XYZ file of C-alpha atoms in Angstrom:
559
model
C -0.559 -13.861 39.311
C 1.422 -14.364 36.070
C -1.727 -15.669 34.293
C -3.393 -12.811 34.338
C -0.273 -10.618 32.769
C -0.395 -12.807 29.765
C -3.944 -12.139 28.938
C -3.364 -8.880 28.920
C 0.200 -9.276 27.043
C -1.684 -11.160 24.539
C -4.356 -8.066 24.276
C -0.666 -5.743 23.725
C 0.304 -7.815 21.260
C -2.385 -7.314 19.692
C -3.193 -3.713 19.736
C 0.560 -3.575 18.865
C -0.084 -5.731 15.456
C -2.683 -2.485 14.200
C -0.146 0.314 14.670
C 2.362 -0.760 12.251
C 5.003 -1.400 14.450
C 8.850 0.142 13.503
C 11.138 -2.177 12.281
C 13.143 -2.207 15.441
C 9.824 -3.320 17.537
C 9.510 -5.892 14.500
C 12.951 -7.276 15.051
C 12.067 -6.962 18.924
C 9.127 -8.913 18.504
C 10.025 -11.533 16.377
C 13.942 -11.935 18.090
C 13.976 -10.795 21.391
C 10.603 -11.042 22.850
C 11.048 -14.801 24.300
C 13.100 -14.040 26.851
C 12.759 -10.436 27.681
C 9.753 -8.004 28.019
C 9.470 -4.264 27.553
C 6.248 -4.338 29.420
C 7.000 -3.150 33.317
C 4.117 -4.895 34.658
C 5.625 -7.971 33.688
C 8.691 -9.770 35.657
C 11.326 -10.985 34.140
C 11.089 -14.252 31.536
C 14.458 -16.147 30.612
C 16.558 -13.053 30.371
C 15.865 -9.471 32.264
C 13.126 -6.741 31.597
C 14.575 -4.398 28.883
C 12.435 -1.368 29.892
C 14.340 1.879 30.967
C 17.152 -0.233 29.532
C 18.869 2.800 28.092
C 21.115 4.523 30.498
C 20.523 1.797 32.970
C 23.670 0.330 34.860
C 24.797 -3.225 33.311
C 23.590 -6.180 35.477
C 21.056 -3.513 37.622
C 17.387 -5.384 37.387
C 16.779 -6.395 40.733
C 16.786 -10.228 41.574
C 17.480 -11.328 38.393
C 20.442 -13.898 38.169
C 22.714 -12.222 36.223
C 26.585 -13.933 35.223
C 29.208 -13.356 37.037
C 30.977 -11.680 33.310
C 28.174 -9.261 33.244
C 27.846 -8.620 37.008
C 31.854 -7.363 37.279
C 31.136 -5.711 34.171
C 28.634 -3.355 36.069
C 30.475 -3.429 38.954
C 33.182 -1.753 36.771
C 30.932 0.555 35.731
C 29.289 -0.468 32.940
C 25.898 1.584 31.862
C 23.704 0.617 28.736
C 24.481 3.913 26.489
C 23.126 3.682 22.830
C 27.254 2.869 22.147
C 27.616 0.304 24.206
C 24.384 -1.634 23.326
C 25.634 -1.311 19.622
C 29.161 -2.430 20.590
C 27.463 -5.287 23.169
C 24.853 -6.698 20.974
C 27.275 -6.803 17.323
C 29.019 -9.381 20.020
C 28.241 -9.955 23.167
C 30.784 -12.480 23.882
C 33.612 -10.424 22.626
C 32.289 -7.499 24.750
C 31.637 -9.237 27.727
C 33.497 -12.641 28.164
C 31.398 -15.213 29.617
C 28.018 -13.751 29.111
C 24.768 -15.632 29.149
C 23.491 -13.924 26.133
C 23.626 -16.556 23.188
C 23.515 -14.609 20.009
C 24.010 -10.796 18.627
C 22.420 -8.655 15.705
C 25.587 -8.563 13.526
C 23.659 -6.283 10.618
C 23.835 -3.006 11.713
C 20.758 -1.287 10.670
C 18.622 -3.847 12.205
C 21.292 -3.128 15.774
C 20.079 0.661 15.163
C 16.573 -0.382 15.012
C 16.193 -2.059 17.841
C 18.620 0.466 20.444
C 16.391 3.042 19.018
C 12.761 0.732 19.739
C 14.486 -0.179 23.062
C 15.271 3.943 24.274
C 11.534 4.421 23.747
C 10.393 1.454 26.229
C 10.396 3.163 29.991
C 8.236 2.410 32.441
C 7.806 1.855 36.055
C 8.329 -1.907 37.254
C 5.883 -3.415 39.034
C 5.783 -4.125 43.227
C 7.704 -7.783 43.525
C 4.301 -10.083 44.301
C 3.987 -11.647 47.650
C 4.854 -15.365 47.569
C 1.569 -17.393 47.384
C -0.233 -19.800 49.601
C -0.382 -22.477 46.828
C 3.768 -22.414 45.714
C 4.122 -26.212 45.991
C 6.025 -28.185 48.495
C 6.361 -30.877 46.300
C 9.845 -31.744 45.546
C 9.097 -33.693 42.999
C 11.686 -33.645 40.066
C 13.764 -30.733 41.683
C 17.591 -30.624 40.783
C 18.144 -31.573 44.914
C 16.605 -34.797 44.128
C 18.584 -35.797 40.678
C 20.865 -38.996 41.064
C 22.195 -41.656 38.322
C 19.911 -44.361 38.539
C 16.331 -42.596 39.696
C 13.366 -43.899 37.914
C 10.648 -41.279 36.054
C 7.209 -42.221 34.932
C 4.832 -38.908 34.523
C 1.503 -40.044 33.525
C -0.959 -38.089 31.696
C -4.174 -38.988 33.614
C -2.148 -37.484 36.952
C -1.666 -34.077 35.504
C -2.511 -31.374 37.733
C -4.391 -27.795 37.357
C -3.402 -24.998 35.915
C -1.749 -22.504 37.966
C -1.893 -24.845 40.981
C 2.171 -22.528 41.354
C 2.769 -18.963 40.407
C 4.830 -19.062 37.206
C 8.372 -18.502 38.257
C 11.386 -16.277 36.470
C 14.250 -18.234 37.906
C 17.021 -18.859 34.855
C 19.964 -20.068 36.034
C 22.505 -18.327 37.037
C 26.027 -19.665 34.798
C 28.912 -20.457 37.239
C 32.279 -21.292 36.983
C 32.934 -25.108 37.349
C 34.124 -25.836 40.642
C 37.761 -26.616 40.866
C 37.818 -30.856 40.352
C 33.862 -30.905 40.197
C 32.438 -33.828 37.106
C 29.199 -34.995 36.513
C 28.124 -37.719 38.100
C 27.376 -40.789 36.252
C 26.119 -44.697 37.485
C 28.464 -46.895 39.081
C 30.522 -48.593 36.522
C 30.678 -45.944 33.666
C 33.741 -43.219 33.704
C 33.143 -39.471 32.646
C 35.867 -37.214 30.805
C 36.448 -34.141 28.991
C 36.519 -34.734 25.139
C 36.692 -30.970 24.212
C 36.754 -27.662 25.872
C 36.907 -24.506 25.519
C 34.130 -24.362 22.875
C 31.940 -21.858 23.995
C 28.460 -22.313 23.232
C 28.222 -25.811 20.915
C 24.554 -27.034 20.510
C 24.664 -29.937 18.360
C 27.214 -32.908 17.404
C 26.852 -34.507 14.411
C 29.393 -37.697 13.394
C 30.814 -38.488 10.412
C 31.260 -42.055 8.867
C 35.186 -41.636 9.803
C 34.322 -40.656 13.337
C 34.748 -36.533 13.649
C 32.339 -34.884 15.232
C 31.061 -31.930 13.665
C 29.146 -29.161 16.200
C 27.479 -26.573 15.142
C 28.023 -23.004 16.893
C 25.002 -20.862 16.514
C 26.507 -17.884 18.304
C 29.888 -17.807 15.899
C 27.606 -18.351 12.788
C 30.335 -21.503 12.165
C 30.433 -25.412 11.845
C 33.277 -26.808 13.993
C 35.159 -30.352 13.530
C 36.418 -32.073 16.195
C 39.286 -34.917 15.159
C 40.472 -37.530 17.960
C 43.563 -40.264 17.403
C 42.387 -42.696 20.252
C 38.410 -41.427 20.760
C 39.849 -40.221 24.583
C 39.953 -36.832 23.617
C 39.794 -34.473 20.320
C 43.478 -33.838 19.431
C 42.145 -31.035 16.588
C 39.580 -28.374 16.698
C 38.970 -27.299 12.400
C 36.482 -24.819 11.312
C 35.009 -26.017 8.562
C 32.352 -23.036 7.582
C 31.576 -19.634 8.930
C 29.278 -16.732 7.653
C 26.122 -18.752 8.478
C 22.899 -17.098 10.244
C 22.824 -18.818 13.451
C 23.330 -22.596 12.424
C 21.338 -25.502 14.453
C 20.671 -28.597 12.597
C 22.665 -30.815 10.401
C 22.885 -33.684 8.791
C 24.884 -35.911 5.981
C 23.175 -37.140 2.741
C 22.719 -39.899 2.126
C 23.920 -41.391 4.959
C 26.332 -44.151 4.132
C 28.565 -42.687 1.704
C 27.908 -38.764 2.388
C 27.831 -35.978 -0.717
C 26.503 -33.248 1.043
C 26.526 -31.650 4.527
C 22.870 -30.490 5.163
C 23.158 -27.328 7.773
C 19.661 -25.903 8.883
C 19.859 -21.728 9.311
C 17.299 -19.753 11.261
C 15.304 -19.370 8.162
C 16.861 -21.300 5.342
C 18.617 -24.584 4.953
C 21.792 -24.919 2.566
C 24.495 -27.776 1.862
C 27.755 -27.927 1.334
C 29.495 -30.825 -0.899
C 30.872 -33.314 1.289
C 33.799 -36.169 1.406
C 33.780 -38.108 4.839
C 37.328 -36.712 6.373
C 36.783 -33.051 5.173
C 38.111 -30.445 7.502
C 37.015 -27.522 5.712
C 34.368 -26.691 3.093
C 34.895 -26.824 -0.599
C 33.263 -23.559 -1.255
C 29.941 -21.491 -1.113
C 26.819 -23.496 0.562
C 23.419 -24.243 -1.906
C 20.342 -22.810 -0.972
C 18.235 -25.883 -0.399
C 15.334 -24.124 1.390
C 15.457 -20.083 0.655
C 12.809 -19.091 3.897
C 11.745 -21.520 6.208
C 8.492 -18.935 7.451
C 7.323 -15.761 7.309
C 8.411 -14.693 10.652
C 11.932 -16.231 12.223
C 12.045 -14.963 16.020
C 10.796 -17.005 18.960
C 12.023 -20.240 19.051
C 15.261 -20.193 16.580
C 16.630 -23.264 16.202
C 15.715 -25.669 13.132
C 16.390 -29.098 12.828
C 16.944 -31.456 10.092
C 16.261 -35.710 9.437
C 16.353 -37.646 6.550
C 14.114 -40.913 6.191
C 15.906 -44.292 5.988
C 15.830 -44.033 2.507
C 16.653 -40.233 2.024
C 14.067 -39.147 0.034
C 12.251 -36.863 2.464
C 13.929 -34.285 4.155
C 12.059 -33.191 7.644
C 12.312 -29.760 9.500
C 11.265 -28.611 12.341
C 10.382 -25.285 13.245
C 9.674 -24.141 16.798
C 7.061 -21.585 17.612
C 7.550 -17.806 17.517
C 5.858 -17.123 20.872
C 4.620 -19.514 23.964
C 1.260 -19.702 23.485
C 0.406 -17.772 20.432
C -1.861 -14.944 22.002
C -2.162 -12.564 19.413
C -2.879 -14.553 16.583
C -6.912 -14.625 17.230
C -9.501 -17.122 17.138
C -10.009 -17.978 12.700
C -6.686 -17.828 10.484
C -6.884 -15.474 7.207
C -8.778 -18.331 4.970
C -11.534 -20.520 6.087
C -10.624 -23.500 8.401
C -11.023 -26.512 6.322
C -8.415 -24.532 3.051
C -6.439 -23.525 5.856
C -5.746 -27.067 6.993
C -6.154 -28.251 3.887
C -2.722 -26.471 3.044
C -1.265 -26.352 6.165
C -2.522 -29.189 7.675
C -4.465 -30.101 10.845
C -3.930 -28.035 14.055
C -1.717 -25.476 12.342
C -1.637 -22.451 13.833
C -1.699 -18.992 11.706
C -0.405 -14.930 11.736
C 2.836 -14.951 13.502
C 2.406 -18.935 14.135
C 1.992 -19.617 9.809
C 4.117 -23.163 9.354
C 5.315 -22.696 13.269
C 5.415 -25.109 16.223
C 5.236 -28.391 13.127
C 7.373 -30.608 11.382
C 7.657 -29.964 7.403
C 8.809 -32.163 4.973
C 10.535 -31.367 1.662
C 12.370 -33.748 -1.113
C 16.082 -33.929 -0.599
C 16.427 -31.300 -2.952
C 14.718 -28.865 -0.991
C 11.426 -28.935 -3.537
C 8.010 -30.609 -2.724
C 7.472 -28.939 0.134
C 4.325 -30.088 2.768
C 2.974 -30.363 6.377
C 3.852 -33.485 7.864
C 2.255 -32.892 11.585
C 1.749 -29.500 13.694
C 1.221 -28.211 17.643
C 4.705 -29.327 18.480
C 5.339 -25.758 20.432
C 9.588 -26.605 19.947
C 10.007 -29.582 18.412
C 14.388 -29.070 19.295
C 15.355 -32.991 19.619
C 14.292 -34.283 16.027
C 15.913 -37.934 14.635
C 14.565 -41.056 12.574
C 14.548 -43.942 14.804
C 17.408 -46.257 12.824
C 15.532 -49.441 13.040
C 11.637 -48.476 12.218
C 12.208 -45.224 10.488
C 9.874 -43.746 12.862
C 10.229 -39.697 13.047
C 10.717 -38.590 17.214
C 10.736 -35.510 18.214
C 11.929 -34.115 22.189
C 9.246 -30.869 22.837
C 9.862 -28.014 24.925
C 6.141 -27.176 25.925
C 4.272 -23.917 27.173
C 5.182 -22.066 29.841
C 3.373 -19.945 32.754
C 1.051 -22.550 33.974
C 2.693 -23.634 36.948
C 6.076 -25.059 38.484
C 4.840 -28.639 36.705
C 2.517 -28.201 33.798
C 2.304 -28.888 31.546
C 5.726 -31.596 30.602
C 7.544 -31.839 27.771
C 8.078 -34.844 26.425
C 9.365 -37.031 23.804
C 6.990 -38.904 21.420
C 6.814 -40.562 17.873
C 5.567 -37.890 14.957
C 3.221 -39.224 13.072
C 2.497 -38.173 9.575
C -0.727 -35.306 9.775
C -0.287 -35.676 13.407
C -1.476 -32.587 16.260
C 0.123 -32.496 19.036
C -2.086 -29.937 21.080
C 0.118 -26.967 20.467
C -1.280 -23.682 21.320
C -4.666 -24.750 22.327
C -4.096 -28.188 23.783
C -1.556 -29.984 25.870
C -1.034 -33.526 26.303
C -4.096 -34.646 24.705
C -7.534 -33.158 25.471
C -5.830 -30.589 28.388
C -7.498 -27.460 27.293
C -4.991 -24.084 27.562
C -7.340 -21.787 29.852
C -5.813 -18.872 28.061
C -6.895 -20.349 25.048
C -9.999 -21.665 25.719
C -13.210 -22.208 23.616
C -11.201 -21.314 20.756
C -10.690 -24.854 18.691
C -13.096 -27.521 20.334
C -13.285 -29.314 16.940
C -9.448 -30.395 17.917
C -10.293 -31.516 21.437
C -10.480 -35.080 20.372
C -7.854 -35.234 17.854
C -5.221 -34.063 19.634
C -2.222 -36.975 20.078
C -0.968 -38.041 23.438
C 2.963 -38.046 23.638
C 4.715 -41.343 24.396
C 6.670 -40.212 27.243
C 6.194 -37.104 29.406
C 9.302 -35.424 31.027
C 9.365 -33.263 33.952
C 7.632 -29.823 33.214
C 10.398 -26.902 31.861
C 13.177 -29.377 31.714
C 13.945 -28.153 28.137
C 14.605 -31.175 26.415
C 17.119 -30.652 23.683
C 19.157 -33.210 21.614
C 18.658 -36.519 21.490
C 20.322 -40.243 20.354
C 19.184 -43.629 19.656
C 21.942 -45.344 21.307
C 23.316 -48.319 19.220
C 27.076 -48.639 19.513
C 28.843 -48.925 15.908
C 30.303 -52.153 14.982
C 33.342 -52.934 16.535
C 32.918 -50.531 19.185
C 35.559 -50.943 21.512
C 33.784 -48.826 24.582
C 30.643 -50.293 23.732
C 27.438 -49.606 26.722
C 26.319 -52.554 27.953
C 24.036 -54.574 25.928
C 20.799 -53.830 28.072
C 21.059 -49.543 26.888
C 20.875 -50.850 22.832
C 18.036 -49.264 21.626
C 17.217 -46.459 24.251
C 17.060 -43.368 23.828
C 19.843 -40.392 25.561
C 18.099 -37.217 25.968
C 20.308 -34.099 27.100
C 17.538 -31.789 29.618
C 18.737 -28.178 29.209
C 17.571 -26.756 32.095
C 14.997 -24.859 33.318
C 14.444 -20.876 34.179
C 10.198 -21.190 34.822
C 10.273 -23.017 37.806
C 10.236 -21.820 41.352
C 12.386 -25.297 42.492
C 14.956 -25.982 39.897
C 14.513 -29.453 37.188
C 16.651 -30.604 34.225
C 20.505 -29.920 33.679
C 20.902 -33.434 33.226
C 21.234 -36.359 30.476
C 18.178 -38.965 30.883
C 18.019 -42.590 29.453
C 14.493 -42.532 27.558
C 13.367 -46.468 28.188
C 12.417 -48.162 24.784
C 10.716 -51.745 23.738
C 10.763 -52.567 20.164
C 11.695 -49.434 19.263
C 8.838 -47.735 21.372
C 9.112 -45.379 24.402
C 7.379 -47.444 27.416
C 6.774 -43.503 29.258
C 9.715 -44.392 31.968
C 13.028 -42.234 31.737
C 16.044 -42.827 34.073
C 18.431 -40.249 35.165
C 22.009 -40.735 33.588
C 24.383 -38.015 34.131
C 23.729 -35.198 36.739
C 25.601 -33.156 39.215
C 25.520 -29.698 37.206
C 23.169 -27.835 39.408
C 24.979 -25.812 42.459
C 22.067 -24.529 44.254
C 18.512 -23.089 43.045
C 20.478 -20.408 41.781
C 23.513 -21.219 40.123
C 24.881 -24.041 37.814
C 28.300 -25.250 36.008
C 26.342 -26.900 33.233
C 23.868 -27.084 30.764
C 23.817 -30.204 28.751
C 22.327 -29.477 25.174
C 22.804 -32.499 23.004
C 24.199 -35.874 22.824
C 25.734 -38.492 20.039
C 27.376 -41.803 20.308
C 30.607 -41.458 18.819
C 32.564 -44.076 17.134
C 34.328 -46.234 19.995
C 30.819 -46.436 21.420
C 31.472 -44.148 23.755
C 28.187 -41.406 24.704
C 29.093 -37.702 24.177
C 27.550 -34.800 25.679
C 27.991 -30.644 24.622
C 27.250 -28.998 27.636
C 27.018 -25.134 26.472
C 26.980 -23.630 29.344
C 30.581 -25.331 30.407
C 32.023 -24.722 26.574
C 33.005 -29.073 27.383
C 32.123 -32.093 25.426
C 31.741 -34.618 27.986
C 32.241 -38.257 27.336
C 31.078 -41.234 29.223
C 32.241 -44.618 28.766
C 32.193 -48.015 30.645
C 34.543 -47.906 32.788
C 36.160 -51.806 32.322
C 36.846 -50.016 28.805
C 38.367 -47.159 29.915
C-alpha cells in the first residue's frame, strides 16, 4: 500500500536532512521531488521514477504514460547520457517538441548538480502491487461521467476513510487533439479558438483596453495577446522575458494601471505600466527579494490586491504533500512561532509555505494573513465584498477521493488544516497526534471539489459594461473555475471548467460542470484547462496548457 511508502519516505527525508545533502540532492529536493522519486520502492508520482536514470533509454519506465514527443524520441533511440540530460533539461521543449515536462534548470552549475545527484540514485524497482480488493467501483466524479450541465455538491460530513483506494500514479497521458474535436459546452453557448499555438500559458490577466496578458512559466516571458473584434487575437507581443518561472500577475491600482505586478518563484517585481503597452519599458523592481527559504514543491505564486490596493496578498504553495520531515515542534516554542508566523503555520522546509502573506503595495510590511492552504493556485478578491478566495489543490495518497480540494473564502489568521488536518477536524493518519491543539480551529472550506481535480485559476464572472457577448444574467456573480486534471486517481476527474454557484457573493457548496470533453480515455487527454478570465466583450476565456489554445466561449445568439 502507498501509505505505508510515505511513512517511510518521510523517515528518508529525514535521515537525508542530517547528512548534509549535495547541492544537486538540494536542488532535487526542493525542485524535482514532487513529481518524481529516486527511491525504487516507490512507484511513480506525477512524472516517472528517476532512479537508474542515467544510461536508461528515454521513455523506458514501465507503465508510465509517457508523450507521444518523448516516446518516438526513445523509439529513435534516445538514452539518458550525462549530455543529453544537460542538453534535455537547459530545454526540454527545444530538445524534445511536445514534451510533458513544464520547466528546465537553465543555470548550468545547478544542471551539473543535479545529473551528477541523479547518476548516483540506482536501485532496483519494486514488484508492480497486485490490484486491491477495496479499489472503488464508484464512478463517482470520473471523466466518463463529465457533461455540461451536471450538478456537484460534496459535503464534508460524507467524507470517507482514509485509504478506503490504493493511491494511484495515473498522470495523463498528453495527446494530440483529434482532428475537428472541441470542448463541449451547454446548449446555447458557442466555443472557439482565441489563440494557439502558445505552448504552455498558465494565467490570463486583462488589461483596462482589453489585451490579455498570459504568463509563460516555461519561457520565463509575459505574452500579450491583441484582438480587433474579441473573435480571435490578431497579435501575439512579448512584452518581458528573463523572468524565473513567472505565475501570478496583476495591475496596480486597478483602474488606471502604473505598474504590472508579476509574481516569480521566489520574488515578486513590477514593471511600469500604460494600459495598451506591448512591451516593457525597461528592467522590472524588486518588490519582494525572496518569497521563502526554500522554493521547490509547489512553484507557482500568486498575487491580489484589496479593493483599495493597499495590501498586496501572495500565496505560496507547499514544498512537499504532507510535510513529513519537518517533525513534530518548529525551531522556537509554539506560541513565538505562531506569534510570528501565525496560527497553523507549518516550519523547516514548510517556513511561510502552504499560507497566504500579505505585504503593502510596495512590497514592505510584510505578515501572515492565514496558513494550511497546501496550494493555494486560484487566488482573487471577490469584486463586490473584497473577500480574499482561494481554489486549493489538497494532499495526496489517501485514496482515489480524499480528501477534495476546494474553493473557500480566506479569512484573515485563518487555518485551513494543512498538513495535519483536512477539511476541518479530519485528522491526517500520517500525521497524527502531532497538533491536537488545532483540531478545533481548523476552518471548513465553502465548497469542496472532487478529490485531485487540481483546481487552478479562477474568475468572478461579471461581464464589463457594454459587453456585447454578455452570459446570461443568471451566471453574474459565479464563480469559473478551470480543474487541471488529475494524475492520483485510479478513475480519471477534472480536465474541465466548473461554474462555482454563489449567493450574495458566497459559495452555496454546489458546482456545475461547464466545459468538458478533453479527456480521451483513462489514459490519454487533448486538454488541460489551467485558468480562466472574462475578457472584454463578455465573452469567458480559457488557457488550456496542455492544447497550447485559448478557448473562448460565448452565447451563442451573440456569436
Amino acid at each position: 500500500m502507498r501509505h505505508i511508502t510515505i511513512a517511510t519516505f518521510g523517515l528518508a527525508l529525514t535521515t537525508l536532512a542530517h547528512a548534509a545533502p549535495s547541492p544537486g540532492q538540494t536542488f532535487f529536493t526542493q525542485n524535482c521531488a514532487s513529481c518524481h522519486t529516486v527511491d525504487p520502492k516507490l512507484s511513480a508520482l506525477a512524472g516517472p521514477g528517476l532512479f537508474n536514470v542515467v544510461g536508461r533509454k528515454a521513455a523506458a519506465v514501465p507503465n508510465f504514460n509517457y508523450t507521444d514527443a518523448l516516446t518516438k524520441a526513445g523509439a529513435a533511440g534516445k538514452t539518458w547520457t550525462r549530455e543529453e540530460l544537460d542538453v534535455f533539461l537547459r530545454d526540454p521543449n527545444k530538445d524534445v517538441p511536445g514534451t510533458a515536462m513544464p520547466i528546465g534548470v537553465a543555470d548550468p552549475k545547478q544542471r551539473a548538480a543535479v545529473i551528477a545527484y541523479l547518476a548516483t540514485q540506482t536501485g532496483q524497482a519494486a514488484a508492480p502491487v497486485a490490484a486491491a480488493s477495496t479499489k472503488p467501483t464508484d464512478q463517482a466524479g470520473a471523466w466518463t461521467q463529465d457533461k455540461p450541465g451536471d450538478l456537484h455538491h460534496i459535503k464534508p460530513t460524507e467524507l470517507i476513510q482514509p485509504y478506503a483506494s490504493d493511491s494511484a500514479g495515473n498522470g495523463p497521458k498528453l495527446a494530440a487533439r483529434p482532428e475537428g474535436a472541441m470542448p463541449a459546452v451547454p446548449p446555447g453557448f458557442t466555443v472557439g479558438i482565441y489563440a494557439d499555438k502558445l505552448g504552455k500559458s498558465r494565467l490570463p490577466l486583462r488589461a483596462p483596453n482589453g489585451d490579455i496578458l498570459l504568463s509563460e512559466a516555461a519561457k520565463g516571458q509575459i505574452t500579450v495577446l491583441r484582438s480587433k473584434d474579441g473573435a480571435k487575437a490578431d497579435t501575439v507581443s512579448v512584452y518581458a522575458t528573463g523572468l524565473s518561472r513567472p505565475y501570478g500577475m496583476a495591475l496596480w491600482p486597478a483602474d488606471k494601471p502604473q505598474y504590472l505586478y508579476v509574481a516569480n518563484v521566489n520574488s515578486v517585481v513590477r514593471y511600469p505600466y500604460s494600459t495598451g503597452d506591448l512591451k516593457a519599458k525597461g528592467e522590472p523592481e524588486t518588490v519582494i527579494e525572496k518569497i521563502s527559504d526554500t522554493s521547490g514543491g509547489h512553484v507557482t505564486r500568486t498575487i491580489a490586491f484589496s479593493k483599495d490596493g493597499k495590501t498586496m496578498f501572495l500565496s505560496v504553495g507547499s514544498a512537499t504533500n504532507v510535510a513529513a520531515g519537518i517533525g513534530a515542534r518548529p525551531p522556537q516554542p509554539l506560541a513565538q512561532w505562531e506569534a510570528k508566523y501565525g496560527v497553523g503555520a507549518a516550519w523547516g522546509e514548510e517556513t511561510e509555505r502552504a499560507a497566504v502573506l500579505a505585504f503593502d503595495a510596495d512590497g514592505k510590511n510584510r505578515r501572515a494573513y492565514a496558513n494550511g492552504l497546501r496550494n493555494c493556485v486560484g487566488m482573487i478578491v471577490h469584486p463586490t465584498t473584497g473577500e480574499l478566495f482561494c481554489s486549493v489543490n489538497e494532499r495526496d495518497e489517501l485514496g482515489d477521493n480524499l480528501p477534495p480540494d476546494y474553493i473557500t473564502r480566506v479569512k484573515q489568521g485563518g487555518f485551513y488544516g494543512w498538513p495535519w488536518y483536512y477539511i476541518g477536524a479530519n485528522e491526517d493518519p500520517r500525521l497524527k497526534g502531532i497538533r491536537p491543539d488545532l483540531k478545533n480551529k481548523t476552518i471548513v472550506p465553502d465548497t469542496l471539489i472532487q478529490s485531485h481535480s487540481a483546481p487552478l485559476g479562477m474568475v468572478v464572472y461579471q461581464a464589463p459594461k457594454g459587453a456585447q457577448h454578455a452570459f446570461p444574467k443568471e451566471y453574474e456573480g459565479d464563480i469559473f473555475l478551470a480543474l487541471h486534471g488529475s494524475w492520483n486517481r485510479g478513475i480519471r476527474t477534472g480536465y474541465k471548467v466548473v461554474r462555482v454557484f454563489m449567493k450574495n457573493g458566497v459559495p452555496t457548496g454546489q458546482y456545475q460542470d461547464f466545459m468538458t470533453g478533453m479527456v480521451l480515455s483513462d489514459r490519454d487527454v487533448w486538454g488541460r484547462p489551467a485558468a480562466v478570465e472574462v475578457a472584454a466583450d463578455g465573452a469567458l476565456l480559457v488557457v488550456d496548457d496542455g492544447g497550447g489554445v485559448v478557448w473562448r466561449i460565448a452565447p451563442a445568439r451573440a456569436n
